Structure formats: structure tokens, C-alpha cells
mmCIF file with all atom_site columns, C-alpha atoms in Angstrom:
data_model
loop_
_atom_site.group_PDB
_atom_site.id
_atom_site.type_symbol
_atom_site.label_atom_id
_atom_site.label_alt_id
_atom_site.label_comp_id
_atom_site.label_asym_id
_atom_site.label_entity_id
_atom_site.label_seq_id
_atom_site.pdbx_PDB_ins_code
_atom_site.Cartn_x
_atom_site.Cartn_y
_atom_site.Cartn_z
_atom_site.occupancy
_atom_site.B_iso_or_equiv
_atom_site.pdbx_formal_charge
_atom_site.auth_seq_id
_atom_site.auth_comp_id
_atom_site.auth_asym_id
_atom_site.auth_atom_id
_atom_site.pdbx_PDB_model_num
ATOM 1   C CA . MET A 1 1   ? 11.866  25.153  9.973   1.00 0.00 ? 1   MET A CA 1
ATOM 2   C CA . ASN A 1 2   ? 14.205  22.200  10.643  1.00 0.00 ? 2   ASN A CA 1
ATOM 3   C CA . ASP A 1 3   ? 13.165  22.083  14.285  1.00 0.00 ? 3   ASP A CA 1
ATOM 4   C CA . ARG A 1 4   ? 9.465   21.995  13.332  1.00 0.00 ? 4   ARG A CA 1
ATOM 5   C CA . ILE A 1 5   ? 10.036  19.258  10.775  1.00 0.00 ? 5   ILE A CA 1
ATOM 6   C CA . ALA A 1 6   ? 12.005  17.244  13.327  1.00 0.00 ? 6   ALA A CA 1
ATOM 7   C CA . GLN A 1 7   ? 9.157   17.611  15.802  1.00 0.00 ? 7   GLN A CA 1
ATOM 8   C CA . ILE A 1 8   ? 6.440   16.582  13.372  1.00 0.00 ? 8   ILE A CA 1
ATOM 9   C CA . ASP A 1 9   ? 8.515   13.762  11.875  1.00 0.00 ? 9   ASP A CA 1
ATOM 10  C CA . ALA A 1 10  ? 9.094   12.409  15.385  1.00 0.00 ? 10  ALA A CA 1
ATOM 11  C CA . ILE A 1 11  ? 5.334   12.188  15.823  1.00 0.00 ? 11  ILE A CA 1
ATOM 12  C CA . VAL A 1 12  ? 4.928   10.311  12.548  1.00 0.00 ? 12  VAL A CA 1
ATOM 13  C CA . ALA A 1 13  ? 7.824   7.983   13.425  1.00 0.00 ? 13  ALA A CA 1
ATOM 14  C CA . GLN A 1 14  ? 6.014   6.935   16.646  1.00 0.00 ? 14  GLN A CA 1
ATOM 15  C CA . PHE A 1 15  ? 3.170   5.602   14.487  1.00 0.00 ? 15  PHE A CA 1
ATOM 16  C CA . ASP A 1 16  ? 5.141   4.354   11.460  1.00 0.00 ? 16  ASP A CA 1
ATOM 17  C CA . ILE A 1 17  ? 2.445   2.177   9.883   1.00 0.00 ? 17  ILE A CA 1
ATOM 18  C CA . ASN A 1 18  ? 5.045   0.223   7.930   1.00 0.00 ? 18  ASN A CA 1
ATOM 19  C CA . ASN A 1 19  ? 5.845   -1.342  11.286  1.00 0.00 ? 19  ASN A CA 1
ATOM 20  C CA . HIS A 1 20  ? 2.231   -2.403  11.904  1.00 0.00 ? 20  HIS A CA 1
ATOM 21  C CA . PRO A 1 21  ? 1.795   -6.212  11.731  1.00 0.00 ? 21  PRO A CA 1
ATOM 22  C CA . PHE A 1 22  ? -0.841  -5.714  9.001   1.00 0.00 ? 22  PHE A CA 1
ATOM 23  C CA . TYR A 1 23  ? 1.673   -4.151  6.613   1.00 0.00 ? 23  TYR A CA 1
ATOM 24  C CA . GLN A 1 24  ? 4.446   -6.508  7.738   1.00 0.00 ? 24  GLN A CA 1
ATOM 25  C CA . GLU A 1 25  ? 2.256   -9.489  6.722   1.00 0.00 ? 25  GLU A CA 1
ATOM 26  C CA . TRP A 1 26  ? 1.259   -7.737  3.489   1.00 0.00 ? 26  TRP A CA 1
ATOM 27  C CA . ALA A 1 27  ? 4.927   -7.281  2.570   1.00 0.00 ? 27  ALA A CA 1
ATOM 28  C CA . ALA A 1 28  ? 5.640   -10.930 3.444   1.00 0.00 ? 28  ALA A CA 1
ATOM 29  C CA . GLY A 1 29  ? 2.671   -12.236 1.509   1.00 0.00 ? 29  GLY A CA 1
ATOM 30  C CA . THR A 1 30  ? 1.118   -13.857 4.578   1.00 0.00 ? 30  THR A CA 1
ATOM 31  C CA . LEU A 1 31  ? -1.849  -11.525 4.938   1.00 0.00 ? 31  LEU A CA 1
ATOM 32  C CA . PRO A 1 32  ? -5.049  -13.377 3.950   1.00 0.00 ? 32  PRO A CA 1
ATOM 33  C CA . ASN A 1 33  ? -7.013  -11.964 0.994   1.00 0.00 ? 33  ASN A CA 1
ATOM 34  C CA . ALA A 1 34  ? -10.015 -11.521 3.272   1.00 0.00 ? 34  ALA A CA 1
ATOM 35  C CA . LYS A 1 35  ? -7.992  -9.069  5.368   1.00 0.00 ? 35  LYS A CA 1
ATOM 36  C CA . LEU A 1 36  ? -6.957  -7.168  2.257   1.00 0.00 ? 36  LEU A CA 1
ATOM 37  C CA . GLN A 1 37  ? -10.591 -7.021  1.153   1.00 0.00 ? 37  GLN A CA 1
ATOM 38  C CA . ASP A 1 38  ? -11.650 -5.696  4.563   1.00 0.00 ? 38  ASP A CA 1
ATOM 39  C CA . TYR A 1 39  ? -8.814  -3.164  4.524   1.00 0.00 ? 39  TYR A CA 1
ATOM 40  C CA . ALA A 1 40  ? -9.704  -1.951  1.021   1.00 0.00 ? 40  ALA A CA 1
ATOM 41  C CA . GLY A 1 41  ? -13.262 -1.209  2.110   1.00 0.00 ? 41  GLY A CA 1
ATOM 42  C CA . GLU A 1 42  ? -12.391 0.260   5.507   1.00 0.00 ? 42  GLU A CA 1
ATOM 43  C CA . TYR A 1 43  ? -9.380  2.379   4.500   1.00 0.00 ? 43  TYR A CA 1
ATOM 44  C CA . GLY A 1 44  ? -11.209 3.525   1.431   1.00 0.00 ? 44  GLY A CA 1
ATOM 45  C CA . ARG A 1 45  ? -13.529 5.448   3.730   1.00 0.00 ? 45  ARG A CA 1
ATOM 46  C CA . PHE A 1 46  ? -10.536 7.448   4.958   1.00 0.00 ? 46  PHE A CA 1
ATOM 47  C CA . ILE A 1 47  ? -9.101  7.890   1.467   1.00 0.00 ? 47  ILE A CA 1
ATOM 48  C CA . GLY A 1 48  ? -12.435 9.531   0.583   1.00 0.00 ? 48  GLY A CA 1
ATOM 49  C CA . THR A 1 49  ? -11.726 12.332  3.095   1.00 0.00 ? 49  THR A CA 1
ATOM 50  C CA . ILE A 1 50  ? -8.292  13.424  1.885   1.00 0.00 ? 50  ILE A CA 1
ATOM 51  C CA . ALA A 1 51  ? -9.444  15.842  -0.848  1.00 0.00 ? 51  ALA A CA 1
ATOM 52  C CA . ARG A 1 52  ? -11.218 18.019  1.748   1.00 0.00 ? 52  ARG A CA 1
ATOM 53  C CA . GLY A 1 53  ? -8.001  18.533  3.635   1.00 0.00 ? 53  GLY A CA 1
ATOM 54  C CA . TRP A 1 54  ? -6.229  19.803  0.498   1.00 0.00 ? 54  TRP A CA 1
ATOM 55  C CA . GLU A 1 55  ? -9.108  22.124  -0.252  1.00 0.00 ? 55  GLU A CA 1
ATOM 56  C CA . THR A 1 56  ? -8.947  23.540  3.268   1.00 0.00 ? 56  THR A CA 1
ATOM 57  C CA . ILE A 1 57  ? -5.264  24.436  2.964   1.00 0.00 ? 57  ILE A CA 1
ATOM 58  C CA . GLY A 1 58  ? -5.916  26.183  -0.371  1.00 0.00 ? 58  GLY A CA 1
ATOM 59  C CA . GLU A 1 59  ? -4.787  23.523  -2.833  1.00 0.00 ? 59  GLU A CA 1
ATOM 60  C CA . PRO A 1 60  ? -7.834  22.751  -5.032  1.00 0.00 ? 60  PRO A CA 1
ATOM 61  C CA . ALA A 1 61  ? -5.769  21.192  -7.831  1.00 0.00 ? 61  ALA A CA 1
ATOM 62  C CA . ILE A 1 62  ? -4.341  18.610  -5.442  1.00 0.00 ? 62  ILE A CA 1
ATOM 63  C CA . ALA A 1 63  ? -7.813  18.075  -4.009  1.00 0.00 ? 63  ALA A CA 1
ATOM 64  C CA . GLU A 1 64  ? -9.036  17.240  -7.508  1.00 0.00 ? 64  GLU A CA 1
ATOM 65  C CA . GLU A 1 65  ? -6.161  14.773  -7.968  1.00 0.00 ? 65  GLU A CA 1
ATOM 66  C CA . GLU A 1 66  ? -7.145  13.115  -4.688  1.00 0.00 ? 66  GLU A CA 1
ATOM 67  C CA . ARG A 1 67  ? -10.673 12.650  -5.997  1.00 0.00 ? 67  ARG A CA 1
ATOM 68  C CA . ASP A 1 68  ? -9.186  10.903  -8.995  1.00 0.00 ? 68  ASP A CA 1
ATOM 69  C CA . HIS A 1 69  ? -7.168  8.751   -6.602  1.00 0.00 ? 69  HIS A CA 1
ATOM 70  C CA . GLU A 1 70  ? -10.372 7.672   -4.884  1.00 0.00 ? 70  GLU A CA 1
ATOM 71  C CA . VAL A 1 71  ? -11.311 6.068   -8.227  1.00 0.00 ? 71  VAL A CA 1
ATOM 72  C CA . LEU A 1 72  ? -7.947  4.281   -8.332  1.00 0.00 ? 72  LEU A CA 1
ATOM 73  C CA . TRP A 1 73  ? -8.545  3.019   -4.798  1.00 0.00 ? 73  TRP A CA 1
ATOM 74  C CA . GLY A 1 74  ? -11.924 1.695   -6.015  1.00 0.00 ? 74  GLY A CA 1
ATOM 75  C CA . ASP A 1 75  ? -10.066 -0.224  -8.751  1.00 0.00 ? 75  ASP A CA 1
ATOM 76  C CA . PHE A 1 76  ? -7.887  -1.844  -6.112  1.00 0.00 ? 76  PHE A CA 1
ATOM 77  C CA . ARG A 1 77  ? -10.899 -2.717  -4.029  1.00 0.00 ? 77  ARG A CA 1
ATOM 78  C CA . TYR A 1 78  ? -12.745 -4.101  -7.052  1.00 0.00 ? 78  TYR A CA 1
ATOM 79  C CA . GLU A 1 79  ? -9.859  -6.398  -8.013  1.00 0.00 ? 79  GLU A CA 1
ATOM 80  C CA . LEU A 1 80  ? -9.782  -7.826  -4.518  1.00 0.00 ? 80  LEU A CA 1
ATOM 81  C CA . GLY A 1 81  ? -13.436 -8.629  -4.756  1.00 0.00 ? 81  GLY A CA 1
ATOM 82  C CA . LEU A 1 82  ? -16.071 -6.285  -3.456  1.00 0.00 ? 82  LEU A CA 1
ATOM 83  C CA . LYS A 1 83  ? -17.023 -6.931  0.101   1.00 0.00 ? 83  LYS A CA 1
ATOM 84  C CA . ALA A 1 84  ? -19.598 -5.104  2.175   1.00 0.00 ? 84  ALA A CA 1
ATOM 85  C CA . GLU A 1 85  ? -17.977 -2.553  4.451   1.00 0.00 ? 85  GLU A CA 1
ATOM 86  C CA . SER A 1 86  ? -17.990 -3.698  8.045   1.00 0.00 ? 86  SER A CA 1
ATOM 87  C CA . ARG A 1 87  ? -17.849 -0.137  9.339   1.00 0.00 ? 87  ARG A CA 1
ATOM 88  C CA . ARG A 1 88  ? -15.417 -0.861  12.147  1.00 0.00 ? 88  ARG A CA 1
ATOM 89  C CA . ALA A 1 89  ? -15.398 1.487   15.101  1.00 0.00 ? 89  ALA A CA 1
ATOM 90  C CA . GLN A 1 90  ? -11.668 2.173   14.678  1.00 0.00 ? 90  GLN A CA 1
ATOM 91  C CA . THR A 1 91  ? -12.210 3.308   11.113  1.00 0.00 ? 91  THR A CA 1
ATOM 92  C CA . ASP A 1 92  ? -15.091 5.506   12.234  1.00 0.00 ? 92  ASP A CA 1
ATOM 93  C CA . VAL A 1 93  ? -12.686 7.236   14.664  1.00 0.00 ? 93  VAL A CA 1
ATOM 94  C CA . LEU A 1 94  ? -10.181 7.794   11.885  1.00 0.00 ? 94  LEU A CA 1
ATOM 95  C CA . VAL A 1 95  ? -12.766 9.159   9.449   1.00 0.00 ? 95  VAL A CA 1
ATOM 96  C CA . ASN A 1 96  ? -14.313 11.397  12.132  1.00 0.00 ? 96  ASN A CA 1
ATOM 97  C CA . ALA A 1 97  ? -10.910 12.748  13.157  1.00 0.00 ? 97  ALA A CA 1
ATOM 98  C CA . ALA A 1 98  ? -9.933  13.413  9.514   1.00 0.00 ? 98  ALA A CA 1
ATOM 99  C CA . THR A 1 99  ? -13.282 15.087  8.844   1.00 0.00 ? 99  THR A CA 1
ATOM 100 C CA . GLN A 1 100 ? -12.940 17.265  11.914  1.00 0.00 ? 100 GLN A CA 1
ATOM 101 C CA . TYR A 1 101 ? -9.342  18.276  11.337  1.00 0.00 ? 101 TYR A CA 1
ATOM 102 C CA . PHE A 1 102 ? -9.731  18.819  7.598   1.00 0.00 ? 102 PHE A CA 1
ATOM 103 C CA . GLY A 1 103 ? -12.073 21.694  8.388   1.00 0.00 ? 103 GLY A CA 1
ATOM 104 C CA . GLU A 1 104 ? -9.435  24.151  9.662   1.00 0.00 ? 104 GLU A CA 1
ATOM 105 C CA . PRO A 1 105 ? -6.120  24.982  7.904   1.00 0.00 ? 105 PRO A CA 1
ATOM 106 C CA . ALA A 1 106 ? -3.586  24.489  10.727  1.00 0.00 ? 106 ALA A CA 1
ATOM 107 C CA . GLU A 1 107 ? -5.179  21.240  11.798  1.00 0.00 ? 107 GLU A CA 1
ATOM 108 C CA . ALA A 1 108 ? -5.656  20.121  8.209   1.00 0.00 ? 108 ALA A CA 1
ATOM 109 C CA . LEU A 1 109 ? -1.880  20.461  7.666   1.00 0.00 ? 109 LEU A CA 1
ATOM 110 C CA . GLY A 1 110 ? -1.178  18.130  10.587  1.00 0.00 ? 110 GLY A CA 1
ATOM 111 C CA . ALA A 1 111 ? -3.843  15.623  9.640   1.00 0.00 ? 111 ALA A CA 1
ATOM 112 C CA . LEU A 1 112 ? -2.677  15.551  6.012   1.00 0.00 ? 112 LEU A CA 1
ATOM 113 C CA . TYR A 1 113 ? 0.946   15.208  7.077   1.00 0.00 ? 113 TYR A CA 1
ATOM 114 C CA . ALA A 1 114 ? 0.160   12.165  9.220   1.00 0.00 ? 114 ALA A CA 1
ATOM 115 C CA . PHE A 1 115 ? -0.956  10.474  6.004   1.00 0.00 ? 115 PHE A CA 1
ATOM 116 C CA . GLU A 1 116 ? 1.083   12.088  3.239   1.00 0.00 ? 116 GLU A CA 1
ATOM 117 C CA . ALA A 1 117 ? 4.469   11.837  5.009   1.00 0.00 ? 117 ALA A CA 1
ATOM 118 C CA . GLN A 1 118 ? 4.067   8.043   5.144   1.00 0.00 ? 118 GLN A CA 1
ATOM 119 C CA . GLN A 1 119 ? 2.462   7.620   1.712   1.00 0.00 ? 119 GLN A CA 1
ATOM 120 C CA . PRO A 1 120 ? 5.594   7.121   -0.448  1.00 0.00 ? 120 PRO A CA 1
ATOM 121 C CA . ARG A 1 121 ? 7.182   4.440   1.748   1.00 0.00 ? 121 ARG A CA 1
ATOM 122 C CA . THR A 1 122 ? 3.971   2.611   2.552   1.00 0.00 ? 122 THR A CA 1
ATOM 123 C CA . SER A 1 123 ? 2.844   2.675   -1.054  1.00 0.00 ? 123 SER A CA 1
ATOM 124 C CA . GLU A 1 124 ? 6.178   1.334   -2.225  1.00 0.00 ? 124 GLU A CA 1
ATOM 125 C CA . ALA A 1 125 ? 6.026   -1.503  0.287   1.00 0.00 ? 125 ALA A CA 1
ATOM 126 C CA . LYS A 1 126 ? 2.418   -2.304  -0.586  1.00 0.00 ? 126 LYS A CA 1
ATOM 127 C CA . LEU A 1 127 ? 3.142   -2.174  -4.307  1.00 0.00 ? 127 LEU A CA 1
ATOM 128 C CA . GLU A 1 128 ? 6.041   -4.606  -3.962  1.00 0.00 ? 128 GLU A CA 1
ATOM 129 C CA . GLY A 1 129 ? 3.928   -6.861  -1.787  1.00 0.00 ? 129 GLY A CA 1
ATOM 130 C CA . LEU A 1 130 ? 1.152   -6.888  -4.409  1.00 0.00 ? 130 LEU A CA 1
ATOM 131 C CA . LYS A 1 131 ? 3.568   -7.583  -7.273  1.00 0.00 ? 131 LYS A CA 1
ATOM 132 C CA . THR A 1 132 ? 5.389   -10.370 -5.397  1.00 0.00 ? 132 THR A CA 1
ATOM 133 C CA . HIS A 1 133 ? 2.670   -12.097 -3.405  1.00 0.00 ? 133 HIS A CA 1
ATOM 134 C CA . TYR A 1 134 ? -0.742  -11.007 -4.688  1.00 0.00 ? 134 TYR A CA 1
ATOM 135 C CA . LYS A 1 135 ? -0.189  -11.468 -8.398  1.00 0.00 ? 135 LYS A CA 1
ATOM 136 C CA . GLU A 1 136 ? -3.937  -11.644 -9.160  1.00 0.00 ? 136 GLU A CA 1
ATOM 137 C CA . ILE A 1 137 ? -4.013  -7.850  -8.711  1.00 0.00 ? 137 ILE A CA 1
ATOM 138 C CA . THR A 1 138 ? -3.341  -6.285  -12.136 1.00 0.00 ? 138 THR A CA 1
ATOM 139 C CA . ASP A 1 139 ? -1.514  -3.053  -12.976 1.00 0.00 ? 139 ASP A CA 1
ATOM 140 C CA . LYS A 1 140 ? -4.881  -1.284  -12.889 1.00 0.00 ? 140 LYS A CA 1
ATOM 141 C CA . GLY A 1 141 ? -5.496  -2.478  -9.294  1.00 0.00 ? 141 GLY A CA 1
ATOM 142 C CA . ARG A 1 142 ? -1.954  -1.466  -8.276  1.00 0.00 ? 142 ARG A CA 1
ATOM 143 C CA . GLU A 1 143 ? -2.063  2.001   -9.876  1.00 0.00 ? 143 GLU A CA 1
ATOM 144 C CA . TYR A 1 144 ? -2.997  3.854   -6.680  1.00 0.00 ? 144 TYR A CA 1
ATOM 145 C CA . PHE A 1 145 ? 0.164   2.551   -5.016  1.00 0.00 ? 145 PHE A CA 1
ATOM 146 C CA . ARG A 1 146 ? 2.414   3.120   -8.051  1.00 0.00 ? 146 ARG A CA 1
ATOM 147 C CA . ILE A 1 147 ? 1.434   6.796   -8.159  1.00 0.00 ? 147 ILE A CA 1
ATOM 148 C CA . HIS A 1 148 ? 1.867   7.345   -4.426  1.00 0.00 ? 148 HIS A CA 1
ATOM 149 C CA . ALA A 1 149 ? 5.184   5.475   -4.149  1.00 0.00 ? 149 ALA A CA 1
ATOM 150 C CA . ALA A 1 150 ? 6.829   8.322   -6.067  1.00 0.00 ? 150 ALA A CA 1
ATOM 151 C CA . ASP A 1 151 ? 4.848   11.208  -4.524  1.00 0.00 ? 151 ASP A CA 1
ATOM 152 C CA . PHE A 1 152 ? 7.347   13.112  -2.436  1.00 0.00 ? 152 PHE A CA 1
ATOM 153 C CA . ALA A 1 153 ? 6.107   16.567  -3.541  1.00 0.00 ? 153 ALA A CA 1
ATOM 154 C CA . GLU A 1 154 ? 3.013   16.649  -1.340  1.00 0.00 ? 154 GLU A CA 1
ATOM 155 C CA . PRO A 1 155 ? 4.761   16.057  2.029   1.00 0.00 ? 155 PRO A CA 1
ATOM 156 C CA . GLU A 1 156 ? 7.415   18.616  0.959   1.00 0.00 ? 156 GLU A CA 1
ATOM 157 C CA . MET A 1 157 ? 4.663   21.140  0.184   1.00 0.00 ? 157 MET A CA 1
ATOM 158 C CA . LEU A 1 158 ? 3.133   20.533  3.649   1.00 0.00 ? 158 LEU A CA 1
ATOM 159 C CA . ARG A 1 159 ? 6.519   21.041  5.329   1.00 0.00 ? 159 ARG A CA 1
ATOM 160 C CA . ALA A 1 160 ? 6.936   24.397  3.521   1.00 0.00 ? 160 ALA A CA 1
ATOM 161 C CA . LYS A 1 161 ? 3.549   25.535  4.704   1.00 0.00 ? 161 LYS A CA 1
ATOM 162 C CA . MET A 1 162 ? 4.455   24.551  8.298   1.00 0.00 ? 162 MET A CA 1
ATOM 163 C CA . ALA A 1 163 ? 7.515   26.829  8.124   1.00 0.00 ? 163 ALA A CA 1
ATOM 164 C CA . GLU A 1 164 ? 5.244   29.834  7.586   1.00 0.00 ? 164 GLU A CA 1
ATOM 165 C CA . MET A 1 165 ? 2.931   29.181  10.538  1.00 0.00 ? 165 MET A CA 1
ATOM 166 C CA . THR A 1 166 ? 2.733   30.874  13.878  1.00 0.00 ? 166 THR A CA 1
ATOM 167 C CA . ASP A 1 167 ? 3.832   28.877  16.899  1.00 0.00 ? 167 ASP A CA 1
ATOM 168 C CA . SER A 1 168 ? 0.241   28.536  18.122  1.00 0.00 ? 168 SER A CA 1
ATOM 169 C CA . ASP A 1 169 ? -0.929  27.237  14.747  1.00 0.00 ? 169 ASP A CA 1
ATOM 170 C CA . PHE A 1 170 ? 1.987   24.775  14.643  1.00 0.00 ? 170 PHE A CA 1
ATOM 171 C CA . ALA A 1 171 ? 0.959   23.456  18.051  1.00 0.00 ? 171 ALA A CA 1
ATOM 172 C CA . ARG A 1 172 ? -2.483  22.701  16.571  1.00 0.00 ? 172 ARG A CA 1
ATOM 173 C CA . THR A 1 173 ? -0.816  21.104  13.558  1.00 0.00 ? 173 THR A CA 1
ATOM 174 C CA . LYS A 1 174 ? 1.215   18.784  15.798  1.00 0.00 ? 174 LYS A CA 1
ATOM 175 C CA . SER A 1 175 ? -1.867  17.863  17.854  1.00 0.00 ? 175 SER A CA 1
ATOM 176 C CA . ALA A 1 176 ? -3.876  16.993  14.738  1.00 0.00 ? 176 ALA A CA 1
ATOM 177 C CA . CYS A 1 177 ? -0.960  14.984  13.336  1.00 0.00 ? 177 CYS A CA 1
ATOM 178 C CA . THR A 1 178 ? -0.723  12.976  16.560  1.00 0.00 ? 178 THR A CA 1
ATOM 179 C CA . VAL A 1 179 ? -4.428  12.181  16.674  1.00 0.00 ? 179 VAL A CA 1
ATOM 180 C CA . VAL A 1 180 ? -4.614  11.148  13.026  1.00 0.00 ? 180 VAL A CA 1
ATOM 181 C CA . CYS A 1 181 ? -1.391  9.059   13.215  1.00 0.00 ? 181 CYS A CA 1
ATOM 182 C CA . ALA A 1 182 ? -2.778  7.180   16.219  1.00 0.00 ? 182 ALA A CA 1
ATOM 183 C CA . ALA A 1 183 ? -6.169  6.766   14.496  1.00 0.00 ? 183 ALA A CA 1
ATOM 184 C CA . MET A 1 184 ? -4.518  5.393   11.341  1.00 0.00 ? 184 MET A CA 1
ATOM 185 C CA . TRP A 1 185 ? -2.666  2.807   13.455  1.00 0.00 ? 185 TRP A CA 1
ATOM 186 C CA . SER A 1 186 ? -5.881  1.952   15.318  1.00 0.00 ? 186 SER A CA 1
ATOM 187 C CA . ALA A 1 187 ? -7.822  1.538   12.070  1.00 0.00 ? 187 ALA A CA 1
ATOM 188 C CA . LEU A 1 188 ? -5.230  -1.019  10.940  1.00 0.00 ? 188 LEU A CA 1
ATOM 189 C CA . ASP A 1 189 ? -5.656  -2.756  14.300  1.00 0.00 ? 189 ASP A CA 1
ATOM 190 C CA . GLY A 1 190 ? -9.389  -2.935  13.680  1.00 0.00 ? 190 GLY A CA 1
ATOM 191 C CA . VAL A 1 191 ? -8.873  -4.828  10.429  1.00 0.00 ? 191 VAL A CA 1
ATOM 192 C CA . TYR A 1 192 ? -5.875  -6.882  11.487  1.00 0.00 ? 192 TYR A CA 1
ATOM 193 C CA . TYR A 1 193 ? -7.241  -8.192  14.766  1.00 0.00 ? 193 TYR A CA 1
ATOM 194 C CA . ALA A 1 194 ? -10.803 -8.722  13.577  1.00 0.00 ? 194 ALA A CA 1
ATOM 195 C CA . ASP A 1 195 ? -12.115 -12.284 13.552  1.00 0.00 ? 195 ASP A CA 1
#
């Protein structure tokens, strides 16, 4: 199992979204509110796909929690000020990849891991950035990030499931993880570099 986890964690590390300039500026408080608004709308489209992945791997209770988390994301978006979604091409790629990979268990594991393995650290950094630099966002608007900053159980559950897979299934898991990690990075590019 340790070799598999090392392999999949190496994929995630290549696309560590905490290193993306978008999140770097968020943490520093230099990201304009308009970019946060755009992000909240765009990334919310991806957040809306997560429950399906958990259903596919046989975890309906977690899928239901993720549906509740969509509401929390909506609270964050609302506090930033609702803005029409721009429907960026990069976000479309991410949503399409997630939708595709969340349809099959081995691939769903990899696609979920791309997101869930990074969730605690990114949520902690985003939460601190909101508290320190974007003080107009209330506790209600920060709740999504507070919950996910402490959520280490989900990535651990995914790792345990990977240990039980065949080698051919694990190869598909790694492939899905790579594609979704790259698509998450690209979706951030789409918001960060937009005019």
C-alpha cells in the first residue's frame, strides 16, 4: 500500500494547488474580490460534481454530506456577491473530467483523491486568508472551509480503498488522478489569468 500511496501522492504533489498564484495571492490578501467572486462561481460548478464520485465508490452517506457542502459553498458565493458564471473553458474541462471519471469506481477513486487529498491544506490556507484579509466574509461564508480544513478522514478512506485494488484498476486510478489534478490547476488558471 505504501508504494501506491507514494505514487498517487507524487501525482498530487506535481499539481499542489496551494502553490498556484491564485491561492498564493488569496493567502496574502492581494487577490481582488472580483477574482474571488469569479472563482466562487466557477469552482462551485466542480464542487457540485463531488457527491457523484462518492456515490460511485459506494459511500452514499459521504455523498449526502457533499450535497450539504454544496449549500455551504453557496453561502460563500453569496457573501462574495453573486456574479453570473462566466463558464470558462478550463472549468468546463474540469467539470467534464470529473463527471466522466465519477462514473466508474477505480477512476472515481483517483478523481476524488485529486481533490480530497488537497482539501485539508487548501481549506486551511483559504480559511486563514479569509479571516485575515477578507474580513467581510462572515463565519457562515467561511463554514465550507472550516469543515474541510479538518477533514483528513476522507483522503484516508480513499487510500484504504486503493490498497484493495488490482494493479490494473490502480493504473486507472492514477490516470484519473493525473487528469483531474491538471484540470483543477487549469481551472484556477482560467480564473486567475482572465481579464
